[in-house]
Amino acid sequence: MELRQIRLTDPEALPLLNGLSGEYERRYGSADEISSVDVREFEPPHGMFLVLLDQRLTVAGGGVRRLSLDTCEVKRMWTSPHHRRKGLASAILDALENDARDRGYTWLKLETGPAQPEAQSLYEGRGYRSIPTYGRYEQARAFEYLLSPKD
C-alpha cells in the first residue's frame, strides 16, 4: 500500500469523496457535508490531504485544514467498506497527526456524526478528548487531541 499526499481535486480523491458521500446518505439521508468546506482549505501550506492506495485503488484517506494558528481540523476520514477493520484509519490518522505536528499545529479537532460509533471508538481509543461541538451539526460528537512534540 502507498500513502500519497494529493489535492482534493485529483482523480485519486474521487473514490473517497463518492464513498464518503454514499456513507453520509446511508447514515444521515444527506451528503451536504461534502460541499461544506472549500477544497482549497486542504492545500499546503496550512492544510493537506492523504489517500492510501492499494495498487491504484483508493482505499482510505483524510485531510486536515487550518482552524487557527495552532489548531487544525481532521476532515473527510474514510475507509472503503471492503478494507475496514485492518487498521487503515489508524494509519491515516497517524500520518495526519504527524503532518499537523510538522506544520506547527498544537491541537487537532474533529467532529463525527452520531451514527458513526466506530469513528467515535477510534478517536476515544487514541486518547482524543470529547469537547462541545463547534461546527454546524449540534448532534455531532466533537473531539480534540493535543499533539505531543516529536522526540
PDB file of C-alpha atoms in Angstrom:
ATOM      1  CA  MET A   1       0.000   0.000   0.000  1.00  0.00           C
ATOM      2  CA  GLU A   2       1.138   3.515  -0.788  1.00  0.00           C
ATOM      3  CA  LEU A   3       0.337   6.642   1.215  1.00  0.00           C
ATOM      4  CA  ARG A   4       0.187   9.655  -1.077  1.00  0.00           C
ATOM      5  CA  GLN A   5      -0.415  13.356  -0.479  1.00  0.00           C
ATOM      6  CA  ILE A   6      -2.795  14.724  -3.112  1.00  0.00           C
ATOM      7  CA  ARG A   7      -5.081  17.628  -3.835  1.00  0.00           C
ATOM      8  CA  LEU A   8      -8.740  17.019  -3.145  1.00  0.00           C
ATOM      9  CA  THR A   9      -9.364  17.759  -6.833  1.00  0.00           C
ATOM     10  CA  ASP A  10      -7.024  14.949  -8.007  1.00  0.00           C
ATOM     11  CA  PRO A  11      -8.584  11.794  -9.528  1.00  0.00           C
ATOM     12  CA  GLU A  12      -7.408   9.663  -6.563  1.00  0.00           C
ATOM     13  CA  ALA A  13      -9.767  11.626  -4.289  1.00  0.00           C
ATOM     14  CA  LEU A  14     -12.889  10.828  -6.305  1.00  0.00           C
ATOM     15  CA  PRO A  15     -13.455   7.271  -4.951  1.00  0.00           C
ATOM     16  CA  LEU A  16     -13.053   8.609  -1.405  1.00  0.00           C
ATOM     17  CA  LEU A  17     -15.449  11.517  -1.922  1.00  0.00           C
ATOM     18  CA  ASN A  18     -18.009   9.281  -3.651  1.00  0.00           C
ATOM     19  CA  GLY A  19     -17.702   6.657  -0.922  1.00  0.00           C
ATOM     20  CA  LEU A  20     -17.990   9.246   1.820  1.00  0.00           C
ATOM     21  CA  SER A  21     -20.968  10.840   0.129  1.00  0.00           C
ATOM     22  CA  GLY A  22     -22.689   7.449  -0.094  1.00  0.00           C
ATOM     23  CA  GLU A  23     -21.866   6.764   3.544  1.00  0.00           C
ATOM     24  CA  TYR A  24     -23.458  10.058   4.630  1.00  0.00           C
ATOM     25  CA  GLU A  25     -26.532   9.343   2.501  1.00  0.00           C
ATOM     26  CA  ARG A  26     -26.985   5.900   4.096  1.00  0.00           C
ATOM     27  CA  ARG A  27     -26.406   7.068   7.659  1.00  0.00           C
ATOM     28  CA  TYR A  28     -27.932  10.555   7.628  1.00  0.00           C
ATOM     29  CA  GLY A  29     -30.016  10.873   4.486  1.00  0.00           C
ATOM     30  CA  SER A  30     -27.894  13.755   3.194  1.00  0.00           C
ATOM     31  CA  ALA A  31     -24.421  14.266   1.783  1.00  0.00           C
ATOM     32  CA  ASP A  32     -24.351  18.066   2.040  1.00  0.00           C
ATOM     33  CA  GLU A  33     -21.354  17.903   4.395  1.00  0.00           C
ATOM     34  CA  ILE A  34     -19.076  17.133   1.433  1.00  0.00           C
ATOM     35  CA  SER A  35     -19.627  20.592  -0.073  1.00  0.00           C
ATOM     36  CA  SER A  36     -19.421  22.453   3.253  1.00  0.00           C
ATOM     37  CA  VAL A  37     -15.667  23.119   3.020  1.00  0.00           C
ATOM     38  CA  ASP A  38     -13.784  24.654   0.108  1.00  0.00           C
ATOM     39  CA  VAL A  39     -11.337  22.083  -1.314  1.00  0.00           C
ATOM     40  CA  ARG A  40      -8.557  24.713  -1.244  1.00  0.00           C
ATOM     41  CA  GLU A  41      -8.582  24.577   2.565  1.00  0.00           C
ATOM     42  CA  PHE A  42      -6.911  21.160   2.291  1.00  0.00           C
ATOM     43  CA  GLU A  43      -3.923  22.501   0.350  1.00  0.00           C
ATOM     44  CA  PRO A  44      -0.495  23.405   1.700  1.00  0.00           C
ATOM     45  CA  PRO A  45       0.844  25.277   3.489  1.00  0.00           C
ATOM     46  CA  HIS A  46      -1.983  25.179   6.059  1.00  0.00           C
ATOM     47  CA  GLY A  47      -3.794  22.007   5.038  1.00  0.00           C
ATOM     48  CA  MET A  48      -3.224  18.712   3.301  1.00  0.00           C
ATOM     49  CA  PHE A  49      -4.969  15.587   2.081  1.00  0.00           C
ATOM     50  CA  LEU A  50      -3.777  11.983   2.075  1.00  0.00           C
ATOM     51  CA  VAL A  51      -5.003   8.851   0.368  1.00  0.00           C
ATOM     52  CA  LEU A  52      -3.924   5.273   0.879  1.00  0.00           C
ATOM     53  CA  LEU A  53      -3.703   3.366  -2.391  1.00  0.00           C
ATOM     54  CA  ASP A  54      -3.814  -0.407  -2.810  1.00  0.00           C
ATOM     55  CA  GLN A  55      -2.346  -0.839  -6.279  1.00  0.00           C
ATOM     56  CA  ARG A  56      -4.113   2.101  -7.918  1.00  0.00           C
ATOM     57  CA  LEU A  57      -7.303   1.814  -5.872  1.00  0.00           C
ATOM     58  CA  THR A  58      -8.040   4.487  -3.249  1.00  0.00           C
ATOM     59  CA  VAL A  59      -8.941   2.548  -0.085  1.00  0.00           C
ATOM     60  CA  ALA A  60      -8.699   5.183   2.669  1.00  0.00           C
ATOM     61  CA  GLY A  61      -7.894   8.814   3.264  1.00  0.00           C
ATOM     62  CA  GLY A  62      -8.408  12.002   5.167  1.00  0.00           C
ATOM     63  CA  GLY A  63      -7.198  15.543   5.453  1.00  0.00           C
ATOM     64  CA  VAL A  64      -6.577  18.489   7.710  1.00  0.00           C
ATOM     65  CA  ARG A  65      -7.443  22.145   7.366  1.00  0.00           C
ATOM     66  CA  ARG A  66      -6.476  25.138   9.470  1.00  0.00           C
ATOM     67  CA  LEU A  67      -8.886  26.406  12.115  1.00  0.00           C
ATOM     68  CA  SER A  68      -6.453  28.802  13.842  1.00  0.00           C
ATOM     69  CA  LEU A  69      -2.722  29.364  14.124  1.00  0.00           C
ATOM     70  CA  ASP A  70      -2.299  26.426  16.498  1.00  0.00           C
ATOM     71  CA  THR A  71      -5.298  24.230  15.637  1.00  0.00           C
ATOM     72  CA  CYS A  72      -6.267  22.197  12.592  1.00  0.00           C
ATOM     73  CA  GLU A  73      -9.297  20.052  11.903  1.00  0.00           C
ATOM     74  CA  VAL A  74      -9.395  16.487  10.612  1.00  0.00           C
ATOM     75  CA  LYS A  75     -11.984  16.119   7.846  1.00  0.00           C
ATOM     76  CA  ARG A  76     -13.044  13.589   5.219  1.00  0.00           C
ATOM     77  CA  MET A  77     -11.772  10.489   7.053  1.00  0.00           C
ATOM     78  CA  TRP A  78     -12.980   7.443   5.145  1.00  0.00           C
ATOM     79  CA  THR A  79     -12.084   3.805   4.569  1.00  0.00           C
ATOM     80  CA  SER A  80     -13.550   1.631   1.839  1.00  0.00           C
ATOM     81  CA  PRO A  81     -16.047  -0.852   3.324  1.00  0.00           C
ATOM     82  CA  HIS A  82     -14.023  -3.708   1.780  1.00  0.00           C
ATOM     83  CA  HIS A  83     -10.876  -2.579   3.633  1.00  0.00           C
ATOM     84  CA  ARG A  84     -12.262  -1.830   7.097  1.00  0.00           C
ATOM     85  CA  ARG A  85     -11.056  -3.438  10.343  1.00  0.00           C
ATOM     86  CA  LYS A  86      -7.471  -3.592   9.025  1.00  0.00           C
ATOM     87  CA  GLY A  87      -6.007  -0.552  10.806  1.00  0.00           C
ATOM     88  CA  LEU A  88      -6.104   1.730   7.764  1.00  0.00           C
ATOM     89  CA  ALA A  89      -7.981   4.550   9.527  1.00  0.00           C
ATOM     90  CA  SER A  90      -5.369   4.464  12.287  1.00  0.00           C
ATOM     91  CA  ALA A  91      -2.594   4.631   9.697  1.00  0.00           C
ATOM     92  CA  ILE A  92      -4.211   7.672   8.059  1.00  0.00           C
ATOM     93  CA  LEU A  93      -4.747   9.331  11.432  1.00  0.00           C
ATOM     94  CA  ASP A  94      -1.105   8.669  12.402  1.00  0.00           C
ATOM     95  CA  ALA A  95       0.046  10.359   9.204  1.00  0.00           C
ATOM     96  CA  LEU A  96      -2.340  13.299   9.672  1.00  0.00           C
ATOM     97  CA  GLU A  97      -1.194  13.804  13.266  1.00  0.00           C
ATOM     98  CA  ASN A  98       2.462  13.730  12.204  1.00  0.00           C
ATOM     99  CA  ASP A  99       1.879  16.125   9.340  1.00  0.00           C
ATOM    100  CA  ALA A 100      -0.103  18.515  11.548  1.00  0.00           C
ATOM    101  CA  ARG A 101       2.728  18.490  14.076  1.00  0.00           C
ATOM    102  CA  ASP A 102       5.250  19.166  11.286  1.00  0.00           C
ATOM    103  CA  ARG A 103       3.142  22.125  10.129  1.00  0.00           C
ATOM    104  CA  GLY A 104       3.373  23.623  13.622  1.00  0.00           C
ATOM    105  CA  TYR A 105      -0.090  22.800  14.912  1.00  0.00           C
ATOM    106  CA  THR A 106      -0.533  22.048  18.611  1.00  0.00           C
ATOM    107  CA  TRP A 107      -4.120  20.823  18.542  1.00  0.00           C
ATOM    108  CA  LEU A 108      -6.253  18.622  16.301  1.00  0.00           C
ATOM    109  CA  LYS A 109     -10.026  18.922  16.432  1.00  0.00           C
ATOM    110  CA  LEU A 110     -12.705  16.964  14.641  1.00  0.00           C
ATOM    111  CA  GLU A 111     -16.372  16.207  14.620  1.00  0.00           C
ATOM    112  CA  THR A 112     -18.039  12.944  13.710  1.00  0.00           C
ATOM    113  CA  GLY A 113     -21.674  12.042  13.338  1.00  0.00           C
ATOM    114  CA  PRO A 114     -23.814  10.321  15.957  1.00  0.00           C
ATOM    115  CA  ALA A 115     -24.404   7.367  13.574  1.00  0.00           C
ATOM    116  CA  GLN A 116     -20.665   6.628  13.356  1.00  0.00           C
ATOM    117  CA  PRO A 117     -19.849   4.760  16.584  1.00  0.00           C
ATOM    118  CA  GLU A 118     -16.815   3.083  15.007  1.00  0.00           C
ATOM    119  CA  ALA A 119     -15.264   6.501  14.332  1.00  0.00           C
ATOM    120  CA  GLN A 120     -16.031   7.628  17.869  1.00  0.00           C
ATOM    121  CA  SER A 121     -14.348   4.477  19.215  1.00  0.00           C
ATOM    122  CA  LEU A 122     -11.278   5.111  17.055  1.00  0.00           C
ATOM    123  CA  TYR A 123     -10.811   8.629  18.415  1.00  0.00           C
ATOM    124  CA  GLU A 124     -11.568   7.726  22.026  1.00  0.00           C
ATOM    125  CA  GLY A 125      -9.185   4.760  21.816  1.00  0.00           C
ATOM    126  CA  ARG A 126      -6.384   7.064  20.672  1.00  0.00           C
ATOM    127  CA  GLY A 127      -6.846   9.475  23.564  1.00  0.00           C
ATOM    128  CA  TYR A 128      -8.911  12.141  21.855  1.00  0.00           C
ATOM    129  CA  ARG A 129     -10.913  14.118  24.434  1.00  0.00           C
ATOM    130  CA  SER A 130     -14.625  14.795  23.992  1.00  0.00           C
ATOM    131  CA  ILE A 131     -15.451  18.518  23.664  1.00  0.00           C
ATOM    132  CA  PRO A 132     -18.572  20.557  22.853  1.00  0.00           C
ATOM    133  CA  THR A 133     -19.499  20.674  19.171  1.00  0.00           C
ATOM    134  CA  TYR A 134     -18.156  23.650  17.261  1.00  0.00           C
ATOM    135  CA  GLY A 135     -19.461  23.127  13.721  1.00  0.00           C
ATOM    136  CA  ARG A 136     -22.831  23.277  12.084  1.00  0.00           C
ATOM    137  CA  TYR A 137     -24.218  19.997  13.454  1.00  0.00           C
ATOM    138  CA  GLU A 138     -25.277  20.173  17.097  1.00  0.00           C
ATOM    139  CA  GLN A 139     -25.889  16.408  17.202  1.00  0.00           C
ATOM    140  CA  ALA A 140     -22.272  15.641  16.199  1.00  0.00           C
ATOM    141  CA  ARG A 141     -19.633  14.356  18.599  1.00  0.00           C
ATOM    142  CA  ALA A 142     -16.573  16.594  18.791  1.00  0.00           C
ATOM    143  CA  PHE A 143     -13.064  15.682  19.904  1.00  0.00           C
ATOM    144  CA  GLU A 144      -9.695  17.345  20.365  1.00  0.00           C
ATOM    145  CA  TYR A 145      -6.193  15.984  20.655  1.00  0.00           C
ATOM    146  CA  LEU A 146      -3.030  17.613  21.963  1.00  0.00           C
ATOM    147  CA  LEU A 147      -0.151  16.882  19.594  1.00  0.00           C
ATOM    148  CA  SER A 148       2.886  16.000  21.652  1.00  0.00           C
ATOM    149  CA  PRO A 149       6.210  17.310  20.355  1.00  0.00           C
ATOM    150  CA  LYS A 150       8.335  14.918  18.304  1.00  0.00           C
ATOM    151  CA  ASP A 151      11.010  13.131  20.258  1.00  0.00           C
TER     152      ASP A 151
END
